[in-house]
Short mmCIF file of C-alpha atoms in Angstrom, two decimals:
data_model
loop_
_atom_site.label_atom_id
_atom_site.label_comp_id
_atom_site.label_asym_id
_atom_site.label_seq_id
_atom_site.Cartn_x
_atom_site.Cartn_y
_atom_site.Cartn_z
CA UNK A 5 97.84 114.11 125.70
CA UNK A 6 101.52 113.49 124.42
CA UNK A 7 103.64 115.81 122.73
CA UNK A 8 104.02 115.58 119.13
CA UNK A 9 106.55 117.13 116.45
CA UNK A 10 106.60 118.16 113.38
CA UNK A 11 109.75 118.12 111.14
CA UNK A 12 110.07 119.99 107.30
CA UNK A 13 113.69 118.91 106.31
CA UNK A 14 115.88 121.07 103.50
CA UNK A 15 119.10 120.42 102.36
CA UNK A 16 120.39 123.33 104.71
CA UNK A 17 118.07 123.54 107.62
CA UNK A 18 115.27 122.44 108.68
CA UNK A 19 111.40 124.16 110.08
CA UNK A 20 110.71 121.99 113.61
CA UNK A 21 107.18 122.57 115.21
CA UNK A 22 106.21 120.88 118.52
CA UNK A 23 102.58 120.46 119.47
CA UNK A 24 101.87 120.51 123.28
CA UNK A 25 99.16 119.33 125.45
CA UNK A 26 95.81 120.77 124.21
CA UNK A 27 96.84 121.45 120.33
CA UNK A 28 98.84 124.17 121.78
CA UNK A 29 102.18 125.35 119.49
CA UNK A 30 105.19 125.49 121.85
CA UNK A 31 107.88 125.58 119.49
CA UNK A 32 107.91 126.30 115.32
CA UNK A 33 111.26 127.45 114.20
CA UNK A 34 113.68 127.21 111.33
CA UNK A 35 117.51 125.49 112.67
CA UNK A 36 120.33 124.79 111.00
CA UNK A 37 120.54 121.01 109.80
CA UNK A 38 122.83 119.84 112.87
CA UNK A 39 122.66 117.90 116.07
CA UNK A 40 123.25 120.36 118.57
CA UNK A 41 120.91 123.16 116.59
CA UNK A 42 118.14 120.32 116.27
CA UNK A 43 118.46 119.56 120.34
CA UNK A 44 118.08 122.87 121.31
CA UNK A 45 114.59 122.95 120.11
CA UNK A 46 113.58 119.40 120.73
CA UNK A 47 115.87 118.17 123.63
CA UNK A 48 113.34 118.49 126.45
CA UNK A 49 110.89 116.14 124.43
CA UNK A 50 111.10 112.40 125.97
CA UNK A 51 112.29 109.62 123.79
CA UNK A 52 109.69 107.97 121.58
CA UNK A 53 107.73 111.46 120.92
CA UNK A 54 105.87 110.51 117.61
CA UNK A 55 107.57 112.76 115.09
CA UNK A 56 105.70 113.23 111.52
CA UNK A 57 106.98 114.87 108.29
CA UNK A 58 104.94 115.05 104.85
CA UNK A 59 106.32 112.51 102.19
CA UNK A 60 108.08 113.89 99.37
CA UNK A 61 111.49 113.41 97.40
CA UNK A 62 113.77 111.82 99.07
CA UNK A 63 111.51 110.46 101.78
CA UNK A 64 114.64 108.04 102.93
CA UNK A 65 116.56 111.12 104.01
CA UNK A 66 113.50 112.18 106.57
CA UNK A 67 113.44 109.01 108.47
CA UNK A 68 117.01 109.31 109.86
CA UNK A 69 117.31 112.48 111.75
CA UNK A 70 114.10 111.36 113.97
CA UNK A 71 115.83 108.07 114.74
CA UNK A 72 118.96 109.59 115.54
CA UNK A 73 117.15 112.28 118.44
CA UNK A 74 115.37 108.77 120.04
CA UNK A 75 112.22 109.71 118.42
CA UNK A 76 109.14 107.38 116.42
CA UNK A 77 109.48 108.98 112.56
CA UNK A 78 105.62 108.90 111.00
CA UNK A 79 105.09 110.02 107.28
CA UNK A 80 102.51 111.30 106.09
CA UNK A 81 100.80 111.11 103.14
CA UNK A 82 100.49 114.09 101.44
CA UNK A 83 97.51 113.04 99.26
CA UNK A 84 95.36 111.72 101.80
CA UNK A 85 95.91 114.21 104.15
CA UNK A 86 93.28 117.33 103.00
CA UNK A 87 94.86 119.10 105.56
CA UNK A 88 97.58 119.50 103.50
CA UNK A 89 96.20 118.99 100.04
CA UNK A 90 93.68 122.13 100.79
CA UNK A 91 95.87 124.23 103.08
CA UNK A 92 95.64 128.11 101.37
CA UNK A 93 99.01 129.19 103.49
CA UNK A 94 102.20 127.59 102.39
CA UNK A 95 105.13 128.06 103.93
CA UNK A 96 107.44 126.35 106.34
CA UNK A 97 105.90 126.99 109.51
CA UNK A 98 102.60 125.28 108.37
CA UNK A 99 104.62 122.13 106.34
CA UNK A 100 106.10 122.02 109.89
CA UNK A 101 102.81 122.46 112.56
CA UNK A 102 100.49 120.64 110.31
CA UNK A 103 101.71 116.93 110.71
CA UNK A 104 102.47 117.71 114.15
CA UNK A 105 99.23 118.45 115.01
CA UNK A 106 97.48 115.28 112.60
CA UNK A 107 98.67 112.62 115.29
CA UNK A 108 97.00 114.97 117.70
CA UNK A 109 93.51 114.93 116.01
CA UNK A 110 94.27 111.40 114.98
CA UNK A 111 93.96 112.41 111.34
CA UNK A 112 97.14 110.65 110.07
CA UNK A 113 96.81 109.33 107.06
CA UNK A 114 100.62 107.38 107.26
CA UNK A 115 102.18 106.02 104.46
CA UNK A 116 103.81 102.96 104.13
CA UNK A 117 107.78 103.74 105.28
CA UNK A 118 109.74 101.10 103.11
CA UNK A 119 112.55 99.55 105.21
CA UNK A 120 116.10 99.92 103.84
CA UNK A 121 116.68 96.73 102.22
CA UNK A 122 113.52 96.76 100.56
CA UNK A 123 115.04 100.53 99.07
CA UNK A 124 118.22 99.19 98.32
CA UNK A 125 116.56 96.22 96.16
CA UNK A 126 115.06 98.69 94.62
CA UNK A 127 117.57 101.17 93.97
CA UNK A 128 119.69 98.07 92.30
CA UNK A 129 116.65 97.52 90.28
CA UNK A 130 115.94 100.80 89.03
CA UNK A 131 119.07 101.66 88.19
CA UNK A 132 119.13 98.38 85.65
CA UNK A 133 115.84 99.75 84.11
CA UNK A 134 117.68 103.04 83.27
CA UNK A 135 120.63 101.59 82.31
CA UNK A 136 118.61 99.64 79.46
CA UNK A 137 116.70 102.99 78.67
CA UNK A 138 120.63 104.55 77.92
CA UNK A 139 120.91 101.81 75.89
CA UNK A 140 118.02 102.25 73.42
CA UNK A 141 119.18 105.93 72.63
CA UNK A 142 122.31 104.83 70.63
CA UNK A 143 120.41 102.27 68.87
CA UNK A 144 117.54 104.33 67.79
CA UNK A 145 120.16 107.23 66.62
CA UNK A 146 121.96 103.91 64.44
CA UNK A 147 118.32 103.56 62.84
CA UNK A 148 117.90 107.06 62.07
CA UNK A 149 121.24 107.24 60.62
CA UNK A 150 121.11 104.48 58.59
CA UNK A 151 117.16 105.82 57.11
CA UNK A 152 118.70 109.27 56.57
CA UNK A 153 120.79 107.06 53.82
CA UNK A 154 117.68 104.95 53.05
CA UNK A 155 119.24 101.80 54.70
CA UNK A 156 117.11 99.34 56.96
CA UNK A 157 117.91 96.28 58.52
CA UNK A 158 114.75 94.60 60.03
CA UNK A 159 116.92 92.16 62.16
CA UNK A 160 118.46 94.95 63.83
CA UNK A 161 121.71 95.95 64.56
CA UNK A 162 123.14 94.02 67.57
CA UNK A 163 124.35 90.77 66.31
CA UNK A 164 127.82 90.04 64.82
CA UNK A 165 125.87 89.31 60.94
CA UNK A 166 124.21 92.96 61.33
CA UNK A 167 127.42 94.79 61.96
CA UNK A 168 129.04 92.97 59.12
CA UNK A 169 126.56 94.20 57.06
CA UNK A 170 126.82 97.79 58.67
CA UNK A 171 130.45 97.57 57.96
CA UNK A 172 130.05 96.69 54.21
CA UNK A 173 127.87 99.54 53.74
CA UNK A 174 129.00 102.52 51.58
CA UNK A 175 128.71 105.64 54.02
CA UNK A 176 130.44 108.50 54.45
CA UNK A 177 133.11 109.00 56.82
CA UNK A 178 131.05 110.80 59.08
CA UNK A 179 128.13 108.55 59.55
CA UNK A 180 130.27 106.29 60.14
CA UNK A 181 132.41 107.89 62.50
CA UNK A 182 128.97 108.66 64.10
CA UNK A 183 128.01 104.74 64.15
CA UNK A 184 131.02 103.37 65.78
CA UNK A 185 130.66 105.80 68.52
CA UNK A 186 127.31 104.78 69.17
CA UNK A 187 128.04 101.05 69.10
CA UNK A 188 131.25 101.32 71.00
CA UNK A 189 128.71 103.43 73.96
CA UNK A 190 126.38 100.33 73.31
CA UNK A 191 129.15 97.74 74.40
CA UNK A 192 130.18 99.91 77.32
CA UNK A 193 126.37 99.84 78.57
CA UNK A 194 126.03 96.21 78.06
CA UNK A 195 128.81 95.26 80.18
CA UNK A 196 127.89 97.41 82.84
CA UNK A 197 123.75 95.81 82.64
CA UNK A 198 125.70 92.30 82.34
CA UNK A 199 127.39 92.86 85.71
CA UNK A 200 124.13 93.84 86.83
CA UNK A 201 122.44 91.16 86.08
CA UNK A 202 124.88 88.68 87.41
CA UNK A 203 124.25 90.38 90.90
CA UNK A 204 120.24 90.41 90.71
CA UNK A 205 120.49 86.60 89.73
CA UNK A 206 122.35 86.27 92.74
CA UNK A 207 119.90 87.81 95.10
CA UNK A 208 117.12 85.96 93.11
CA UNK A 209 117.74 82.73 93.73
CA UNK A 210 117.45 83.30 97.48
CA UNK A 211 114.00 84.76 97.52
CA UNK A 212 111.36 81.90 97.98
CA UNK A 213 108.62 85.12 96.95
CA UNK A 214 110.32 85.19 93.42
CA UNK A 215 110.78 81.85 92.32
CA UNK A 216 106.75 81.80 93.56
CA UNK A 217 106.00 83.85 90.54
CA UNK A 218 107.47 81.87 87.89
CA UNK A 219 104.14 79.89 87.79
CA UNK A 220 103.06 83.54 85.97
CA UNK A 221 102.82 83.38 82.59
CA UNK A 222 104.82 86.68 80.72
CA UNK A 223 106.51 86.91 83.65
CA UNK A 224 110.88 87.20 83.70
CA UNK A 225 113.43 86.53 85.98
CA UNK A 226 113.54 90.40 86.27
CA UNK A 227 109.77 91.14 86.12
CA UNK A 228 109.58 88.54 88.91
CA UNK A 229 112.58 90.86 90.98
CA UNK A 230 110.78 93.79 90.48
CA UNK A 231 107.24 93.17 91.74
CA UNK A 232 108.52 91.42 94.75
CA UNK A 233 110.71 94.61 95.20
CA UNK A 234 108.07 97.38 94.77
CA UNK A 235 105.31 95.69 96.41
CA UNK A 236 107.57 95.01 99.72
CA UNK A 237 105.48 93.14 102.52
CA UNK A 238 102.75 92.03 100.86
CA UNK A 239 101.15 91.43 104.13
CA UNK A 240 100.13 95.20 104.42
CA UNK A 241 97.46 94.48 102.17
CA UNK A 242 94.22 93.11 103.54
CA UNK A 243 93.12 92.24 100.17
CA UNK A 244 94.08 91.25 96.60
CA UNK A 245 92.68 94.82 94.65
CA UNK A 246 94.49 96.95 97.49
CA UNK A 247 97.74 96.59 95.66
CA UNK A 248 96.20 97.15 92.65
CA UNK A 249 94.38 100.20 93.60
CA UNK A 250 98.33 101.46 94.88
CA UNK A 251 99.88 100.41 91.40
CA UNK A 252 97.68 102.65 89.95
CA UNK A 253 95.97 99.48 87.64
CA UNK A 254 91.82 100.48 88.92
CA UNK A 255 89.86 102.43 86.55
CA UNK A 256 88.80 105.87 88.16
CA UNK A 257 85.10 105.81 89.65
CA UNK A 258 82.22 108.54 89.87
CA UNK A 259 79.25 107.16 90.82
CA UNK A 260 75.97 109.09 91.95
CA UNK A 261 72.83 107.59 92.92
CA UNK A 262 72.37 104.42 90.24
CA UNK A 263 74.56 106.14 87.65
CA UNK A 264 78.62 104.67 88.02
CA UNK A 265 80.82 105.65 84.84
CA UNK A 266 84.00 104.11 85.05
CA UNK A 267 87.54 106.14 83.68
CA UNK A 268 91.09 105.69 83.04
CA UNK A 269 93.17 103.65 85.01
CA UNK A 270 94.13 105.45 88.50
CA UNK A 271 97.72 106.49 87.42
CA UNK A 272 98.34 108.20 91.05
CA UNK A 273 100.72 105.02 92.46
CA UNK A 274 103.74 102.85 92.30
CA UNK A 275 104.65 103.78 88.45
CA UNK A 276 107.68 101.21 87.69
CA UNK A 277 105.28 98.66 89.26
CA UNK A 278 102.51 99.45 86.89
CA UNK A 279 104.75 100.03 83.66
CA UNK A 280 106.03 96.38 84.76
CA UNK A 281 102.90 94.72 84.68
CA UNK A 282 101.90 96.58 81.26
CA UNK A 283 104.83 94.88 79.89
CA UNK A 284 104.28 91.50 81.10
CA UNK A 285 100.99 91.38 80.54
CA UNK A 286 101.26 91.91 76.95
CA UNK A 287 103.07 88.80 76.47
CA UNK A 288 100.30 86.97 79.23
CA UNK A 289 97.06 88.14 77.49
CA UNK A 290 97.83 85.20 74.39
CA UNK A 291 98.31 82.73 77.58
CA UNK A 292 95.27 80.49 77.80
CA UNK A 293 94.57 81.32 80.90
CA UNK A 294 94.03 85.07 80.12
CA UNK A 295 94.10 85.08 75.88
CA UNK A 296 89.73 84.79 76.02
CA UNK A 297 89.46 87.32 78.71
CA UNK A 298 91.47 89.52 77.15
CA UNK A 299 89.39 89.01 73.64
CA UNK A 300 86.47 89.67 75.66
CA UNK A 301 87.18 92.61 76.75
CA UNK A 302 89.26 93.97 73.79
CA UNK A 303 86.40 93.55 71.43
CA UNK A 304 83.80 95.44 73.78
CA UNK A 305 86.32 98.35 75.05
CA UNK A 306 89.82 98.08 72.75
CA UNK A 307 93.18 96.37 73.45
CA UNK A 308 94.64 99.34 75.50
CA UNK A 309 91.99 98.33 78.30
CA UNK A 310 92.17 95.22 77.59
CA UNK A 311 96.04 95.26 78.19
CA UNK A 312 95.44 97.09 81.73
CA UNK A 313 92.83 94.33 82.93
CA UNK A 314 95.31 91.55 82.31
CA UNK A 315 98.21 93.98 84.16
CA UNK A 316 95.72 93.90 87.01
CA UNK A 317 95.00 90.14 87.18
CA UNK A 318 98.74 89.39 87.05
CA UNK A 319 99.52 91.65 89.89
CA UNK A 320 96.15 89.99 91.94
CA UNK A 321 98.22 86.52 91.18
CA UNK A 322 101.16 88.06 92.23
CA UNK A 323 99.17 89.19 95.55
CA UNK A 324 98.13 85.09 96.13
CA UNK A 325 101.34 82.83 95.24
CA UNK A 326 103.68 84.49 97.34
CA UNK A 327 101.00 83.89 100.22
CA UNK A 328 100.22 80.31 99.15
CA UNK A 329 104.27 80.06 99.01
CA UNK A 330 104.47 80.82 102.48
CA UNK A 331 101.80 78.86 103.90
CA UNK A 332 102.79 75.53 101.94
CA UNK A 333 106.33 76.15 104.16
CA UNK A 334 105.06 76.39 106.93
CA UNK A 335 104.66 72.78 108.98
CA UNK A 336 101.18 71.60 109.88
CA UNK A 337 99.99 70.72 113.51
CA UNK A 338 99.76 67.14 114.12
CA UNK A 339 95.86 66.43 114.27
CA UNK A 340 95.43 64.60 117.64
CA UNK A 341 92.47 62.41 118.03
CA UNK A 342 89.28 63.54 120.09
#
């Protein structure tokens, strides 16, 4: 049987464990982070020893020292694997021994390692979300100030005719000191999210799997960027409710004998996926393609659900046209005659 490893990575050093021939622990020991450190423990291993390490923050990190030694990273993940969930002892030596000795026992359970351009997409992504999240703040602290004075604009407060009327408001000096810090940390926000957006359009237009998607209905430019981006290769899933089930979109199950009572949605998943799909699909539930399902279902179990059925159905489109995309590129055989 080969030789398998087990890595536990911290910012300082790291816990190795190597799993001989027969399940047998040769080696579990805590190194400094470090080539030479790391190769005294490991160096005798061949290249391509299959090298596991439990998932967790920072996963990217934990791929690159196994590549570096000449060694096949695995992760594992942590929820599947009950040797892990239900271990009692928890320390560094068993984070360490345990995924060494899964490939042994071929009890595995390996998550999906995203490739780096797929992270970097993204990481680009993401960081536009949060930048728009930054940007509510300052406008929700311009609508409290302006209802601690009993002022309300309905329109808002980002257009030129709003700030007029902001500016012909009598306020004190201090709430209105207050409000043109705010706006002036609003404009620096939007030019930095402008710039951003400039670049994602960029990388957009180059992705046959996005401008599949526009055939979506409540479904963005952006939206359109970011389920291609968190769903990756969509060809790792055999079916159309598999990346649903990952988003986190599938109602919770518990089912004995003839008796099945169905739950909340399965939150445990890709979250900016599934807040994405909430979003769009609150615009797609009045398209006609989805507006009487949606009735349907919100008169028999409320909107809420209702909302998370038509999130589901847009990411099982999402699952097909990209697919159908593909396939429609591809050139046919010539049929020859019998």
């Amino acid at each position: 049987m080969q030789a398998h490893a087990g890595l536990d990575v911290h910012h300082r050093r790291s816990q190795i464990a190597v799993m001989a021939e027969g399940g047998r622990t040769a080696v579990n020991r805590n190194v400094s982070n470090g080539r030479e450190s790391v190769q005294a423990v490991i160096g005798d291993l061949p290249v391509g020893t299959p090298m596991a390490f439990e998932a967790a923050f920072g996963w990217g990190r934990l791929i690159e020292p196994p590549q570096d030694y000449g060694f096949e990273p695995h992760m594992a993940h942590p929820l599947q694997c009950k040797a892990i969930v239900l271990a009692r002892l928890k320390n560094d030596k068993a984070d360490a021994a345990t995924p060494a000795y899964l490939p042994c026992s071929d009890l595995l359970h390996e998550a999906w390692t995203t490739p780096q351009t797929v992270r970097e997409q993204r990481a680009a992504l993401r960081h536009r979300a949060r930048l728009v999240r930054l940007r509510t703040l300052p406008r929700n602290r311009i609508h409290a100030a302006l209802a601690h004075h009993g002022r309300h604009r309905p329109s808002g407060c980002r257009s030129v005719p709003s700030r007029d009327w902001l500016d012909g408001l009598p306020l004190p000096a201090a709430s209105r000191q207050v409000m043109a810090d705010l706006f002036d940390s609003i404009d620096a926000l939007q030019m930095v999210i402008d710039r951003a957006d400039v670049a994602l359009a960029r990388t957009a237009t180059a992705d046959p799997r996005v401008k599949a998607l526009t055939k979506l209905p409540g479904i963005g430019l952006l939206t359109e960027m970011i389920t291609v981006a968190e769903v990756g290769d969509v060809s790792r899933f055999s079916s159309a409710r598999k990346p649903a089930s990952w988003a986190g979109l599938t109602p919770t199950v518990r089912s004995s004998d003839r008796t099945v009572r169905y739950g909340h949605i399965y939150r445990q998943g890709a979250p900016w996926l599934r807040r994405i799909m909430n979003e769009a699909a609150r615009t797609a539930k009045r398209a006609p393609q989805f507006a009487a399902h949606y009735e349907r279902i919100a008169h028999r179990r409320g909107r809420k659900i209702a909302t998370s059925v038509i999130a589901r159905k847009l990411l099982t489109h999402a699952y097909h046209l990209p697919r159908e995309a593909e396939a429609a590129q591809k050139p046919k055989e010539p049929c020859t005659a019998g």
